[in-house]
Structures are given as C-alpha cells and as structure tokens.
Amino acid sequence: MTSPLPRFDWDIFCCVVDNFGDIGVTWRLARQLEQEGHGAVRLWVDDLASFARICPGLDPALESQWVDGIHIQHWHDTLPADTIPARVVIEAFACELLAPFIERMAEQSPPPCWINLEYLSAESWVEDCHGLASPQRVGSRSLDKYFFFPGFSAKTGGLLCERALQAERDRWQQDEAGLAAYWASLSLPPKQEGELRVSLFTYESEALTSLVESWCQGTTPVTLLLPLGRSLHDVLRGAGLADAIPTARAGDLLHSGNLAIKLLPMTDQADYDRLLWSCDLNLVRGEDSFVRAQWAARPFLWHIYQQEEEAHLIKLEHFLDHYLTDLPAECGQWLRDFDLALNRGEDCRALWAHWPRYSAIWQQHGRSWSQKLQHDGDLVTRLVKFLESRI
C-alpha cells in the first residue's frame, strides 16, 4: 500500500515546447523552490520523454514519481481523482489548466494563489503588466490570476538564480586542476594558451556556416563543444564535413583546419552550467540557456526563438539595450551587429574578425553584468515576496 501524498505548497504546470526551453525553466524553478525550503512541489509535465533528456533520473513510463525531492506528475486530459490543488498554482508560459482542476481550485477555502509565469522579455511594457491580476469566473465564483513577468529591472520578476550559484561558478572557474579534469572527462586535453573553447546550442541558422568557416580558416585554434541537436547540420556544413552528418555520434571529435568539433550528448542542467562556465564564448538559444549563459559571466551570443513578422528581433533589440548600456559605444555596436547577424542568418566572417579586439572588454562586461542582475534579487526571492500578502 502506498503512502498518501503530502499536501503540496506548489503546483507547477508545464507544456513542453521545442523540447527543452519551457521545461528547462520550470524544472529549475521547481528544484530551487524545494532546495531553498519553500515547501513541497508537484510538477505537472505533458511530455515526459523530452523532459527525461535533461533529467536522466526520470522514467517517462511512470504516471507519477519523485525526482530530486519533486513530485513529477504526468499531465494529460485525465485528472487523478484525489488531486487537491496546492497553495500556489503556477501556469508556466500561459499553458491552460484543465477545467476540473480550476473548479477544484475554486472550491478551496481560501483558494490557491494562481500565477501565470510569463516568458522572459526586456520590453518596457513588461514593467506595467508585472503583478497585475486578471479576474477569472469559475461558475459562481471568481479567482484572481496574477501575471508574473521575469525581467531585467527592479519592476519585474527578475531571473532564476539559485542562492549558491555564483559562488559555485567562481570556484569552478578558478580551479585549474578541476577544469583540466573536466576537459579530460570529455576526452579533451587541457586548454592550450591562445586556444578558444566555444559552446554552441542554437537553432538552425545560415550564419553558423560562415562563423564555422571563420574558425576553420583562422589562425586561432578553436575547440567547439557541440551538443547534438538542431544546429549540427549547419555547423558540419560550415566545416566542410557534410559527409559526417549521417554518422555523427556523441563523443566524436572532428577536425577541419584550425577547428576541432567535439560532439556532446544532451545532459542534465548542472552539467550544462559547467560547460558554460568552462568556455570562452557561449552561443545559446531560447530562454533557459540564455539566462544560464548570463550567470556564467562569459561572453555569449543569443539565438532567440524566431517569431512571425520578426517580432523576436524587437525583443532581442530591447534586451541588447539593457545589456550593452555599460559598454564602450564601438564595442556595443559590434555586439549588437553580431547578435542581429546570427538571428538574421547573415554572414558573420567580418564580425568574427573583431573578436581579438573586443574579447577582453566583453569578458569583463560578462562578469559585471551578472553581478548587476542580482542587485534586486532573483526570481524565486521576488516571487515569494509577491505571494506573502496574497496567501
């Protein structure tokens, strides 16, 4: 006979989109809430197979299970009969709750606090909408749903960042023996003087082929750490290795000119953080890897998720308005052009040629930027404070 489940403090619902983006954020949120003592967490996920690729301890065949202290519940059209909504219910990224679950929320006294956790944006309107309530009719009752916007200013919800993350990162980046052991675990030698190590986890883009060509033909040795995924074809075509695409496997080490390409398997989030901390430059995508690249305190380029009518480029420009503020104007313009070229699929060879000139400034900026982001607190701290007067 199984033990009854505890009364949960948090229900978090996630529809998996693009395999790893939405679930990456919600999994980090769930673990931080549990690890930092904010109560019992139940995470509802519709696509457990995709989730398992970043959470190796998860069994996609099970309807419910515990992983890292979090209760994982497969989310589909049928609601378990004994489900009692938690004190706080979070819809991640506007996923829609089942009507029976909302009805059970309305039956609670007091009802749960209902949060719509929105996508991250640096657009100015976010500050005006953050924290607003939207009354929802449920039969004869009314429930308030609050909009919670992650963001880059004190008037938003901030960014996910565990309490010990930056101290852990600093210890990692200062431990030369540890870094050598990390590279050895990937079957790579220690980084040589003058060599660049680059991680790349992006969507498809013609810009990648030109960038990879630059690395192959340049005088600087570059080792590219490439998790298997959507960018593989563009990278190998740019390296003149298209013939290797059908047989490419995790663990392969491919060479072209002055470029070495190490193919990596998908991994858990902690190991991905360590990859970002270890590289000189990180090319990232979406939201989760984008935020983690900022905490890595290293130069990064953001391949934002493409939207109709190029709405994504507007969001990119607004972020760059924040990110580039404290940089010298010439370096800032170069970085803006570089990010836009990547996202427009343009030739990046001329832009990459300026790396030696600006890389040291960019490196210093990466560290100061990560410190600036923490000034007003992380997302969980702001969320808990927001809820204090509403529970």
Tab-separated table of N, CA, C and O in Angstrom, residues 38-115:
chain	number	residue	atom	x	y	z
A	38	HIS	N	11.121	26.280	0.409
A	38	HIS	CA	9.855	26.998	0.239
A	38	HIS	C	8.652	26.075	0.177
A	38	HIS	O	7.543	26.534	-0.105
A	39	GLY	N	8.835	24.778	0.440
A	39	GLY	CA	7.701	23.874	0.527
A	39	GLY	C	7.731	22.755	-0.489
A	39	GLY	O	8.639	22.654	-1.323
A	40	ALA	N	6.716	21.895	-0.412
A	40	ALA	CA	6.616	20.720	-1.273
A	40	ALA	C	6.119	21.135	-2.662
A	40	ALA	O	5.177	21.927	-2.794
A	41	VAL	N	6.746	20.561	-3.690
A	41	VAL	CA	6.475	20.968	-5.074
A	41	VAL	C	5.988	19.761	-5.881
A	41	VAL	O	6.580	18.683	-5.836
A	42	ARG	N	4.908	19.979	-6.635
A	42	ARG	CA	4.438	18.998	-7.609
A	42	ARG	C	4.531	19.648	-8.998
A	42	ARG	O	3.992	20.728	-9.227
A	43	LEU	N	5.221	18.964	-9.898
A	43	LEU	CA	5.434	19.476	-11.247
A	43	LEU	C	4.666	18.613	-12.238
A	43	LEU	O	4.901	17.411	-12.344
A	44	TRP	N	3.736	19.242	-12.971
A	44	TRP	CA	2.910	18.562	-13.962
A	44	TRP	C	3.527	18.802	-15.343
A	44	TRP	O	3.693	19.955	-15.765
A	45	VAL	N	3.832	17.721	-16.076
A	45	VAL	CA	4.514	17.836	-17.363
A	45	VAL	C	3.805	16.946	-18.383
A	45	VAL	O	3.534	15.768	-18.098
A	46	ASP	N	3.543	17.488	-19.583
A	46	ASP	CA	2.805	16.713	-20.584
A	46	ASP	C	3.698	15.778	-21.402
A	46	ASP	O	3.242	14.742	-21.883
A	47	ASP	N	4.973	16.119	-21.571
A	47	ASP	CA	5.881	15.332	-22.411
A	47	ASP	C	7.059	14.851	-21.561
A	47	ASP	O	8.079	15.528	-21.460
A	48	LEU	N	6.907	13.678	-20.971
A	48	LEU	CA	7.950	13.174	-20.076
A	48	LEU	C	9.168	12.675	-20.836
A	48	LEU	O	10.286	12.700	-20.309
A	49	ALA	N	8.984	12.229	-22.084
A	49	ALA	CA	10.126	11.727	-22.862
A	49	ALA	C	11.128	12.840	-23.130
A	49	ALA	O	12.350	12.653	-22.987
A	50	SER	N	10.651	14.021	-23.531
A	50	SER	CA	11.555	15.150	-23.745
A	50	SER	C	12.168	15.603	-22.421
A	50	SER	O	13.357	15.921	-22.349
A	51	PHE	N	11.362	15.642	-21.378
A	51	PHE	CA	11.844	16.038	-20.051
A	51	PHE	C	12.997	15.145	-19.611
A	51	PHE	O	13.997	15.608	-19.053
A	52	ALA	N	12.890	13.843	-19.885
A	52	ALA	CA	13.903	12.892	-19.430
A	52	ALA	C	15.273	13.149	-20.042
A	52	ALA	O	16.295	12.763	-19.478
A	53	ARG	N	15.335	13.841	-21.177
A	53	ARG	CA	16.622	14.099	-21.819
A	53	ARG	C	17.469	15.088	-21.032
A	53	ARG	O	18.693	15.099	-21.154
A	54	ILE	N	16.839	15.937	-20.222
A	54	ILE	CA	17.602	16.841	-19.356
A	54	ILE	C	17.487	16.428	-17.889
A	54	ILE	O	18.038	17.094	-17.016
A	55	CYS	N	16.771	15.336	-17.636
A	55	CYS	CA	16.595	14.826	-16.273
A	55	CYS	C	16.745	13.308	-16.324
A	55	CYS	O	15.757	12.569	-16.347
A	56	PRO	N	17.980	12.807	-16.344
A	56	PRO	CA	18.223	11.374	-16.555
A	56	PRO	C	17.572	10.465	-15.518
A	56	PRO	O	17.326	9.295	-15.793
A	57	GLY	N	17.263	10.980	-14.332
A	57	GLY	CA	16.648	10.149	-13.303
A	57	GLY	C	15.165	9.922	-13.494
A	57	GLY	O	14.540	9.177	-12.731
A	58	LEU	N	14.569	10.525	-14.512
A	58	LEU	CA	13.128	10.437	-14.745
A	58	LEU	C	12.788	9.217	-15.594
A	58	LEU	O	13.458	8.929	-16.590
A	59	ASP	N	11.719	8.509	-15.226
A	59	ASP	CA	11.215	7.382	-16.013
A	59	ASP	C	9.969	7.835	-16.770
A	59	ASP	O	8.906	8.024	-16.158
A	60	PRO	N	10.047	8.025	-18.098
A	60	PRO	CA	8.898	8.541	-18.862
A	60	PRO	C	7.687	7.619	-18.834
A	60	PRO	O	6.580	8.055	-19.185
A	61	ALA	N	7.856	6.379	-18.444
A	61	ALA	CA	6.742	5.427	-18.458
A	61	ALA	C	5.846	5.546	-17.227
A	61	ALA	O	4.745	4.992	-17.204
A	62	LEU	N	6.302	6.253	-16.193
A	62	LEU	CA	5.535	6.347	-14.949
A	62	LEU	C	4.586	7.541	-14.956
A	62	LEU	O	4.940	8.629	-15.416
A	63	GLU	N	3.401	7.327	-14.407
A	63	GLU	CA	2.436	8.420	-14.300
A	63	GLU	C	2.853	9.430	-13.236
A	63	GLU	O	2.607	10.631	-13.382
A	64	SER	N	3.449	8.946	-12.165
A	64	SER	CA	3.919	9.846	-11.101
A	64	SER	C	5.154	9.248	-10.457
A	64	SER	O	5.318	8.031	-10.413
A	65	GLN	N	6.035	10.125	-9.975
A	65	GLN	CA	7.302	9.681	-9.384
A	65	GLN	C	7.960	10.862	-8.667
A	65	GLN	O	7.591	12.015	-8.865
A	66	TRP	N	8.934	10.544	-7.825
A	66	TRP	CA	9.706	11.559	-7.125
A	66	TRP	C	11.104	11.627	-7.736
A	66	TRP	O	11.770	10.605	-7.900
A	67	VAL	N	11.554	12.819	-8.068
A	67	VAL	CA	12.906	13.047	-8.571
A	67	VAL	C	13.462	14.296	-7.891
A	67	VAL	O	12.845	15.366	-7.948
A	68	ASP	N	14.597	14.148	-7.226
A	68	ASP	CA	15.249	15.277	-6.539
A	68	ASP	C	14.305	15.995	-5.576
A	68	ASP	O	14.332	17.227	-5.446
A	69	GLY	N	13.457	15.232	-4.911
A	69	GLY	CA	12.543	15.822	-3.941
A	69	GLY	C	11.313	16.463	-4.544
A	69	GLY	O	10.495	17.046	-3.814
A	70	ILE	N	11.145	16.371	-5.857
A	70	ILE	CA	9.989	16.947	-6.558
A	70	ILE	C	9.070	15.819	-6.989
A	70	ILE	O	9.529	14.797	-7.517
A	71	HIS	N	7.764	15.998	-6.771
A	71	HIS	CA	6.802	15.008	-7.262
A	71	HIS	C	6.465	15.344	-8.715
A	71	HIS	O	5.920	16.405	-9.003
A	72	ILE	N	6.814	14.436	-9.627
A	72	ILE	CA	6.550	14.639	-11.053
A	72	ILE	C	5.259	13.913	-11.411
A	72	ILE	O	5.136	12.697	-11.186
A	73	GLN	N	4.317	14.628	-11.976
A	73	GLN	CA	3.028	14.057	-12.371
A	73	GLN	C	2.846	14.210	-13.876
A	73	GLN	O	2.986	15.322	-14.417
A	74	HIS	N	2.580	13.095	-14.568
A	74	HIS	CA	2.282	13.182	-16.000
A	74	HIS	C	0.975	13.931	-16.173
A	74	HIS	O	-0.048	13.591	-15.572
A	75	TRP	N	1.005	14.967	-17.000
A	75	TRP	CA	-0.161	15.838	-17.194
A	75	TRP	C	-0.835	15.480	-18.517
A	75	TRP	O	-0.245	15.628	-19.574
A	76	HIS	N	-2.065	15.000	-18.417
A	76	HIS	CA	-2.852	14.734	-19.624
A	76	HIS	C	-4.314	15.043	-19.327
A	76	HIS	O	-4.622	15.693	-18.327
A	77	ASP	N	-5.219	14.592	-20.170
A	77	ASP	CA	-6.622	15.007	-20.069
A	77	ASP	C	-7.336	14.477	-18.836
A	77	ASP	O	-8.375	15.011	-18.441
A	78	THR	N	-6.813	13.424	-18.238
A	78	THR	CA	-7.460	12.830	-17.071
A	78	THR	C	-6.775	13.293	-15.794
A	78	THR	O	-5.569	13.117	-15.626
A	79	LEU	N	-7.551	13.873	-14.909
A	79	LEU	CA	-7.018	14.373	-13.641
A	79	LEU	C	-7.138	13.287	-12.572
A	79	LEU	O	-8.207	12.688	-12.413
A	80	PRO	N	-6.051	12.966	-11.844
A	80	PRO	CA	-6.168	11.986	-10.767
A	80	PRO	C	-7.287	12.350	-9.797
A	80	PRO	O	-7.445	13.526	-9.422
A	81	ALA	N	-8.070	11.357	-9.393
A	81	ALA	CA	-9.283	11.614	-8.614
A	81	ALA	C	-9.007	12.292	-7.277
A	81	ALA	O	-9.828	13.068	-6.789
A	82	ASP	N	-7.843	12.003	-6.673
A	82	ASP	CA	-7.564	12.532	-5.337
A	82	ASP	C	-6.769	13.831	-5.356
A	82	ASP	O	-6.235	14.258	-4.331
A	83	THR	N	-6.696	14.502	-6.504
A	83	THR	CA	-5.884	15.714	-6.615
A	83	THR	C	-6.490	16.870	-5.827
A	83	THR	O	-7.658	17.230	-6.031
A	84	ILE	N	-5.683	17.437	-4.954
A	84	ILE	CA	-6.061	18.661	-4.229
A	84	ILE	C	-5.099	19.749	-4.656
A	84	ILE	O	-3.885	19.597	-4.514
A	85	PRO	N	-5.568	20.869	-5.198
A	85	PRO	CA	-4.656	21.930	-5.635
A	85	PRO	C	-3.789	22.441	-4.485
A	85	PRO	O	-4.209	22.478	-3.325
A	86	ALA	N	-2.563	22.822	-4.835
A	86	ALA	CA	-1.618	23.343	-3.857
A	86	ALA	C	-1.979	24.772	-3.454
A	86	ALA	O	-2.888	25.395	-4.026
A	87	ARG	N	-1.250	25.303	-2.488
A	87	ARG	CA	-1.488	26.683	-2.033
A	87	ARG	C	-1.197	27.691	-3.129
A	87	ARG	O	-1.808	28.744	-3.210
A	88	VAL	N	-0.192	27.370	-3.976
A	88	VAL	CA	0.149	28.238	-5.107
A	88	VAL	C	0.118	27.377	-6.369
A	88	VAL	O	0.707	26.301	-6.398
A	89	VAL	N	-0.584	27.856	-7.385
A	89	VAL	CA	-0.674	27.154	-8.665
A	89	VAL	C	-0.043	28.038	-9.735
A	89	VAL	O	-0.440	29.199	-9.913
A	90	ILE	N	0.959	27.497	-10.423
A	90	ILE	CA	1.683	28.256	-11.433
A	90	ILE	C	1.442	27.654	-12.810
A	90	ILE	O	1.733	26.471	-13.033
A	91	GLU	N	0.901	28.444	-13.715
A	91	GLU	CA	0.840	28.097	-15.128
A	91	GLU	C	2.115	28.637	-15.763
A	91	GLU	O	2.314	29.852	-15.815
A	92	ALA	N	2.982	27.757	-16.207
A	92	ALA	CA	4.210	28.222	-16.842
A	92	ALA	C	3.931	28.569	-18.298
A	92	ALA	O	3.464	27.720	-19.065
A	93	PHE	N	4.175	29.808	-18.652
A	93	PHE	CA	4.133	30.258	-20.039
A	93	PHE	C	2.750	30.069	-20.667
A	93	PHE	O	2.611	29.581	-21.791
A	94	ALA	N	1.727	30.466	-19.904
A	94	ALA	CA	0.355	30.530	-20.409
A	94	ALA	C	-0.207	29.186	-20.854
A	94	ALA	O	-1.116	29.121	-21.664
A	95	CYS	N	0.329	28.083	-20.324
A	95	CYS	CA	-0.315	26.794	-20.599
A	95	CYS	C	-1.675	26.792	-19.894
A	95	CYS	O	-1.852	27.434	-18.856
A	96	GLU	N	-2.652	26.123	-20.449
A	96	GLU	CA	-4.024	26.193	-19.929
A	96	GLU	C	-4.319	25.013	-19.011
A	96	GLU	O	-4.164	23.854	-19.393
A	97	LEU	N	-4.766	25.325	-17.807
A	97	LEU	CA	-5.127	24.281	-16.853
A	97	LEU	C	-6.404	23.576	-17.285
A	97	LEU	O	-7.254	24.151	-17.973
A	98	LEU	N	-6.553	22.328	-16.854
A	98	LEU	CA	-7.792	21.604	-17.105
A	98	LEU	C	-8.931	22.235	-16.306
A	98	LEU	O	-8.747	22.646	-15.145
A	99	ALA	N	-10.111	22.292	-16.912
A	99	ALA	CA	-11.267	22.884	-16.236
A	99	ALA	C	-11.563	22.211	-14.892
A	99	ALA	O	-11.851	22.917	-13.908
A	100	PRO	N	-11.492	20.866	-14.786
A	100	PRO	CA	-11.752	20.261	-13.461
A	100	PRO	C	-10.771	20.708	-12.387
A	100	PRO	O	-11.149	20.834	-11.221
A	101	PHE	N	-9.510	20.956	-12.774
A	101	PHE	CA	-8.540	21.417	-11.793
A	101	PHE	C	-8.885	22.833	-11.324
A	101	PHE	O	-8.815	23.139	-10.127
A	102	ILE	N	-9.283	23.688	-12.262
A	102	ILE	CA	-9.672	25.058	-11.893
A	102	ILE	C	-10.889	25.036	-10.983
A	102	ILE	O	-10.983	25.806	-10.012
A	103	GLU	N	-11.821	24.128	-11.264
A	103	GLU	CA	-13.013	24.013	-10.412
A	103	GLU	C	-12.615	23.600	-8.990
A	103	GLU	O	-13.177	24.104	-8.009
A	104	ARG	N	-11.657	22.708	-8.872
A	104	ARG	CA	-11.193	22.303	-7.541
A	104	ARG	C	-10.475	23.452	-6.848
A	104	ARG	O	-10.538	23.594	-5.621
A	105	MET	N	-9.776	24.283	-7.615
A	105	MET	CA	-9.152	25.473	-7.033
A	105	MET	C	-10.220	26.376	-6.415
A	105	MET	O	-10.065	26.889	-5.300
A	106	ALA	N	-11.309	26.567	-7.162
A	106	ALA	CA	-12.370	27.467	-6.698
A	106	ALA	C	-13.078	26.931	-5.460
A	106	ALA	O	-13.635	27.703	-4.666
A	107	GLU	N	-13.049	25.615	-5.264
A	107	GLU	CA	-13.711	25.008	-4.110
A	107	GLU	C	-12.898	25.146	-2.832
A	107	GLU	O	-13.418	24.954	-1.732
A	108	GLN	N	-11.593	25.447	-2.960
A	108	GLN	CA	-10.730	25.561	-1.787
A	108	GLN	C	-11.040	26.842	-1.005
A	108	GLN	O	-11.411	27.863	-1.576
A	109	SER	N	-10.861	26.764	0.301
A	109	SER	CA	-11.075	27.949	1.145
A	109	SER	C	-9.904	28.074	2.125
A	109	SER	O	-9.765	27.250	3.035
A	110	PRO	N	-9.048	29.082	1.922
A	110	PRO	CA	-9.069	30.045	0.822
A	110	PRO	C	-8.588	29.398	-0.479
A	110	PRO	O	-7.906	28.373	-0.435
A	111	PRO	N	-8.917	29.978	-1.624
A	111	PRO	CA	-8.459	29.405	-2.890
A	111	PRO	C	-6.955	29.589	-3.063
A	111	PRO	O	-6.353	30.460	-2.433
A	112	PRO	N	-6.329	28.765	-3.885
A	112	PRO	CA	-4.895	28.937	-4.140
A	112	PRO	C	-4.606	30.295	-4.787
A	112	PRO	O	-5.483	30.915	-5.394
A	113	CYS	N	-3.359	30.722	-4.638
A	113	CYS	CA	-2.906	31.888	-5.389
A	113	CYS	C	-2.477	31.397	-6.767
A	113	CYS	O	-1.626	30.507	-6.889
A	114	TRP	N	-3.044	31.969	-7.795
A	114	TRP	CA	-2.903	31.496	-9.173
A	114	TRP	C	-1.960	32.435	-9.922
A	114	TRP	O	-2.222	33.626	-10.051
A	115	ILE	N	-0.841	31.892	-10.389
A	115	ILE	CA	0.194	32.688	-11.046
A	115	ILE	C	0.358	32.242	-12.493
A	115	ILE	O	0.483	31.044	-12.771
